C-alpha positions as a printed Julia matrix, in Angstrom:
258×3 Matrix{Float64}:
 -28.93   -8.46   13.4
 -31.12  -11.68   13.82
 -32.1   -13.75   10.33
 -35.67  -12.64   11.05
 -34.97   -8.73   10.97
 -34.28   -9.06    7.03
 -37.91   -9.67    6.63
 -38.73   -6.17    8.03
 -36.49   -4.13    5.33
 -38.38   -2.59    2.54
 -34.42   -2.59   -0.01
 -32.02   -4.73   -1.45
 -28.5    -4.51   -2.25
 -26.96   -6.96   -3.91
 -23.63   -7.5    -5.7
 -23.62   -9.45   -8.66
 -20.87  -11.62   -9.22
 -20.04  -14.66   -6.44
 -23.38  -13.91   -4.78
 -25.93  -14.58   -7.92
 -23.67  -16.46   -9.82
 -20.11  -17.58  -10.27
 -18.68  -16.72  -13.88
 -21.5   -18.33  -15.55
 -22.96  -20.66  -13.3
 -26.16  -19.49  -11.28
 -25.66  -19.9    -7.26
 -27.85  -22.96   -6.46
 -31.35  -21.67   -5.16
 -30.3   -18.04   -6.42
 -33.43  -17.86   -9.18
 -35.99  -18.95   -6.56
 -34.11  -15.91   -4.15
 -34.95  -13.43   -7.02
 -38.14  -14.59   -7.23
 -39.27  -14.52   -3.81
 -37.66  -10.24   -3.62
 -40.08  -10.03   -6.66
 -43.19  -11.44   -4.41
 -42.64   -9.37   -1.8
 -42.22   -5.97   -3.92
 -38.64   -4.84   -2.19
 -36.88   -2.57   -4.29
 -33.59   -3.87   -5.68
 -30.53   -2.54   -6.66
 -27.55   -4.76   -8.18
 -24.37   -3.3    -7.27
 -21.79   -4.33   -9.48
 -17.73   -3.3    -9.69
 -17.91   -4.94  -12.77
 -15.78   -2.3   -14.9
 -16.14   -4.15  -18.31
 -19.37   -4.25  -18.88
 -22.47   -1.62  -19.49
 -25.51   -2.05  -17.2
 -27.09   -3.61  -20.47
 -24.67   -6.03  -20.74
 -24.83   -6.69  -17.25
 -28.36   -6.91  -16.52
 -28.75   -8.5   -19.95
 -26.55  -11.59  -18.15
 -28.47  -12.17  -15.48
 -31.49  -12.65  -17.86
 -29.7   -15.25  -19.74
 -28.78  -17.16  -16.41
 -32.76  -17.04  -15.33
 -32.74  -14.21  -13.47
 -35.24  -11.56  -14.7
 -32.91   -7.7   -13.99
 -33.22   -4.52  -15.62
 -30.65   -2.45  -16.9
 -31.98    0.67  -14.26
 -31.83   -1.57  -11.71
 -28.25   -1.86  -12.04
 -25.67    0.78  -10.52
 -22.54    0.7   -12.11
 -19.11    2.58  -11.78
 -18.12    3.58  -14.94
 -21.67    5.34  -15.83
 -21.35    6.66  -12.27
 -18.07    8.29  -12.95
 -18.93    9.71  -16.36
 -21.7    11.27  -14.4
 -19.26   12.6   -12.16
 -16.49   13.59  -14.93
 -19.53   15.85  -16.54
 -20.37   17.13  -13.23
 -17.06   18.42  -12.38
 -17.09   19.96  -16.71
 -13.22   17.77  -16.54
 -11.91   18.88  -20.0
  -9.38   15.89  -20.78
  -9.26   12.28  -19.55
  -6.87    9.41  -20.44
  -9.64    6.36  -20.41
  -7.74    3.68  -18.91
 -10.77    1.12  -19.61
 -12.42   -1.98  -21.57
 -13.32   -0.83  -25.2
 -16.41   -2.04  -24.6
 -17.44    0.91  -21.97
 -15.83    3.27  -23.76
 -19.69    4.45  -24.86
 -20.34    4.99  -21.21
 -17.89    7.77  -21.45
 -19.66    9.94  -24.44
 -18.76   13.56  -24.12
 -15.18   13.3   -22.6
 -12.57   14.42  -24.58
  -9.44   11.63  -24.34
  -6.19   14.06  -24.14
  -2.8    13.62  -24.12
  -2.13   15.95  -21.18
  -5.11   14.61  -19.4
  -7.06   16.36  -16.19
  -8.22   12.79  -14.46
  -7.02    9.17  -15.55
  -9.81    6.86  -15.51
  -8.33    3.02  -14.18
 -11.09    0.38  -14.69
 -10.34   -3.19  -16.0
  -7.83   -3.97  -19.12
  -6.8    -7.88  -18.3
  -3.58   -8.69  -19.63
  -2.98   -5.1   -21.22
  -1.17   -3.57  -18.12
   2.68   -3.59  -18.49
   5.43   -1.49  -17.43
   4.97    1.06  -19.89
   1.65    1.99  -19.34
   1.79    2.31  -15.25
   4.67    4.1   -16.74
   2.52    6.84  -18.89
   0.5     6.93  -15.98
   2.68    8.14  -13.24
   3.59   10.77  -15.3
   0.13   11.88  -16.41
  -0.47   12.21  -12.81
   2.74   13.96  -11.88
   2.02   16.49  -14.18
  -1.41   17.35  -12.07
  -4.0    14.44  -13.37
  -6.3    13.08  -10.57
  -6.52    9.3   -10.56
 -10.35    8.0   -11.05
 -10.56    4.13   -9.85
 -13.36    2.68  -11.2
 -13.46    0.34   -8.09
 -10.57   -0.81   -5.96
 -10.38   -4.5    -6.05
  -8.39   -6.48   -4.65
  -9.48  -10.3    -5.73
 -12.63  -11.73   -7.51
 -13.43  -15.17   -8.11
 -12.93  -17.34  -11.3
 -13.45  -20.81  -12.13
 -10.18  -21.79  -11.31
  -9.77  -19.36   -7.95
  -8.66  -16.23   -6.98
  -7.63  -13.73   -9.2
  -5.86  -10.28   -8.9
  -7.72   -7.25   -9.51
  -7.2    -3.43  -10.26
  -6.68   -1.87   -7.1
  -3.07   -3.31   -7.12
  -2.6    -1.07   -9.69
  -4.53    1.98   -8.38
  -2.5     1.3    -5.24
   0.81    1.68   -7.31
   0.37    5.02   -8.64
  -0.67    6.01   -5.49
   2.62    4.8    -3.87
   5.09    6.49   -6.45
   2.93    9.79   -6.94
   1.99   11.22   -3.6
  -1.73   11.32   -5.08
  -4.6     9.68   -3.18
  -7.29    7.73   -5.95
 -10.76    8.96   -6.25
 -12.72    5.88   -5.45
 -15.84    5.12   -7.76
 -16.95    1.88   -6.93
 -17.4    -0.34   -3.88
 -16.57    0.3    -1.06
 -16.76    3.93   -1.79
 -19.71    5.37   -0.18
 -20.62    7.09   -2.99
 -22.14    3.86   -5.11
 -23.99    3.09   -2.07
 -25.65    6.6    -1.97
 -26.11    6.54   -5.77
 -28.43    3.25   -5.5
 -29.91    4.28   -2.41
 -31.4     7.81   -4.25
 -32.09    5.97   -6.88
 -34.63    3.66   -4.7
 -35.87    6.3    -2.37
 -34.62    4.4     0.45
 -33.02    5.41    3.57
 -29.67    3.1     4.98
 -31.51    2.03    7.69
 -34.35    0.59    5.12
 -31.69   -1.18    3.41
 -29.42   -4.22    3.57
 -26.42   -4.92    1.31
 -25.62   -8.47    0.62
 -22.39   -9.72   -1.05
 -19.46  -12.09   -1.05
 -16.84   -9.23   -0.51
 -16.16   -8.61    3.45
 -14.53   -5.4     2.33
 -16.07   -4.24   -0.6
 -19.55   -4.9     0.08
 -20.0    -5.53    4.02
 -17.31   -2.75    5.24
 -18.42   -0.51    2.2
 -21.83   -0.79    3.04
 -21.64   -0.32    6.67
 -19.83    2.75    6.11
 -22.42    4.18    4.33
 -24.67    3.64    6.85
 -26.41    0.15    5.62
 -26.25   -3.28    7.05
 -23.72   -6.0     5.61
 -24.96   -9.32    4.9
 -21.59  -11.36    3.72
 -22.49  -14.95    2.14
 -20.61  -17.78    2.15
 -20.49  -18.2    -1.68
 -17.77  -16.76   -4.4
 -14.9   -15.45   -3.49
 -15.53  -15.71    0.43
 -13.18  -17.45    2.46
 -13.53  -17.91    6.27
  -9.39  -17.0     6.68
  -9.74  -13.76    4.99
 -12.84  -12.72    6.77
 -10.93  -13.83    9.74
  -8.37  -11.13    8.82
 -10.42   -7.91    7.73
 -10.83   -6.39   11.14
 -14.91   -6.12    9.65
 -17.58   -7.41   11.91
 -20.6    -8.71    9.24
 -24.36   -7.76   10.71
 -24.96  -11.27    9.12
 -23.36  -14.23    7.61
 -25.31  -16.58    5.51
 -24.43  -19.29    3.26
 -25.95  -18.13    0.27
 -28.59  -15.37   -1.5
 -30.78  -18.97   -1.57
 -31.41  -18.14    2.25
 -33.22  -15.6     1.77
 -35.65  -17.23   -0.1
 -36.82  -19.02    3.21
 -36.41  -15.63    5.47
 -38.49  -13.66    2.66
């Protein structure tokens, strides 16, 4: 894909974290980006793993950083796997998640003998006994729900591990294979997609992740645009066996292509 094809595409994806901003420090020239989608009237869909936050909250950020977002502009997985949960009518679930998304989750019965365990993002509250509780929940017949699968995200002081090290250990000592939620599931891509009327091939995804976003997205049928901000780094891209469509150095590129 040249630089000048982006101008032709009538939808954004975008993920939040490393590509607008880095904890809470806008990307330089990412405001003026924003602006310039606005101008042009493309549809826009932030596409956060974010599993500890609602869309409020996270929309609600990007207004205090400059950056004008709506909370239905943002596609998040834990409202996309309550939507699912209610779907499927699961009667029990052991919420394995951030009190403060808990209200994302309204209408699902927590249970000790639980149908699906729900993994999102607890910090320094996973131990040995819990992964412990867990294996057996899922022994006993639960499916595991993974918010996203994570490897890494970016702080201010580097790299730092994320959930799908845990997701990947239950999956090791049960047998069972996670339900993905989240990037680079296909079915967050699909979600945002319906929700902008769009088809793949009107849409690019842009984000910092050469799995999550660029390999997740062109799975789903989209085209990747990695940048060169957050937590990218040229080794690991190296590595991933994923061929980007594009690589820029930032979201404030686009500013000049739009």
């Amino acid at each position: 894909m040249q630089i000048d094809e982006i101008s032709g595409i009538r939808g954004l994806l975008a993920d939040m974290d490393g590509v607008w901003f880095v904890e809470n420090e806008p990307i330089a020239g990412a405001r003026e980006a924003l602006a310039r989608i606005r101008e042009r009237n493309l549809a826009l869909r932030i596409i956060s793993n974010t599993s500890t936050r609602t869309c409020d909250e996270l929309a609600a950020k990007m207004r205090r950083l400059g950056m004008h977002v709506e909370a239905n502009e943002v596609i998040s997985p834990p409202r996309a796997a309550a939507r699912m949960l209610r779907a499927r009518q699961v009667k029990g679930v052991k919420l394995v998640v951030s009190d403060s998304i808990r209200g994302e989750f309204a209408g699902l019965v927590e249970s000790d003998h639980p149908d699906a365990v729900v993994i999102g993002d607890i910090g320094e509250r996973w131990d040995y006994t819990l992964m412990n509780q867990l294996f057996h929940h899922v022994l006993e017949g639960a499916e595991i729900v993974a918010l996203h699968r994570g490897r890494y995200w970016q702080v201010a002081d580097g790299l730092k591990l994320d959930i799908g090290a845990f997701v990947a250990g239950l999956e090791f000592a049960t047998g069972a294979t996670a339900t993905v939620v989240g990037k680079p599931s296909p079915q967050l891509f699909r979600m945002a997609l319906q929700d902008m009327g769009l088809e793949p091939d009107q849409v690019v995804m842009i984000g910092d992740d050469i799995y999550h976003d660029v390999g997740g997205a062109q799975e789903a049928g989209l085209r990747g645009v990695l940048v060169k901000t957050g937590k990218y780094r040229e080794s690991l891209v190296a590595s991933a066996g994923i061929t980007p469509d594009m690589v820029i150095d930032s979201i404030a590129v686009l500013a000049g292509v739009l």
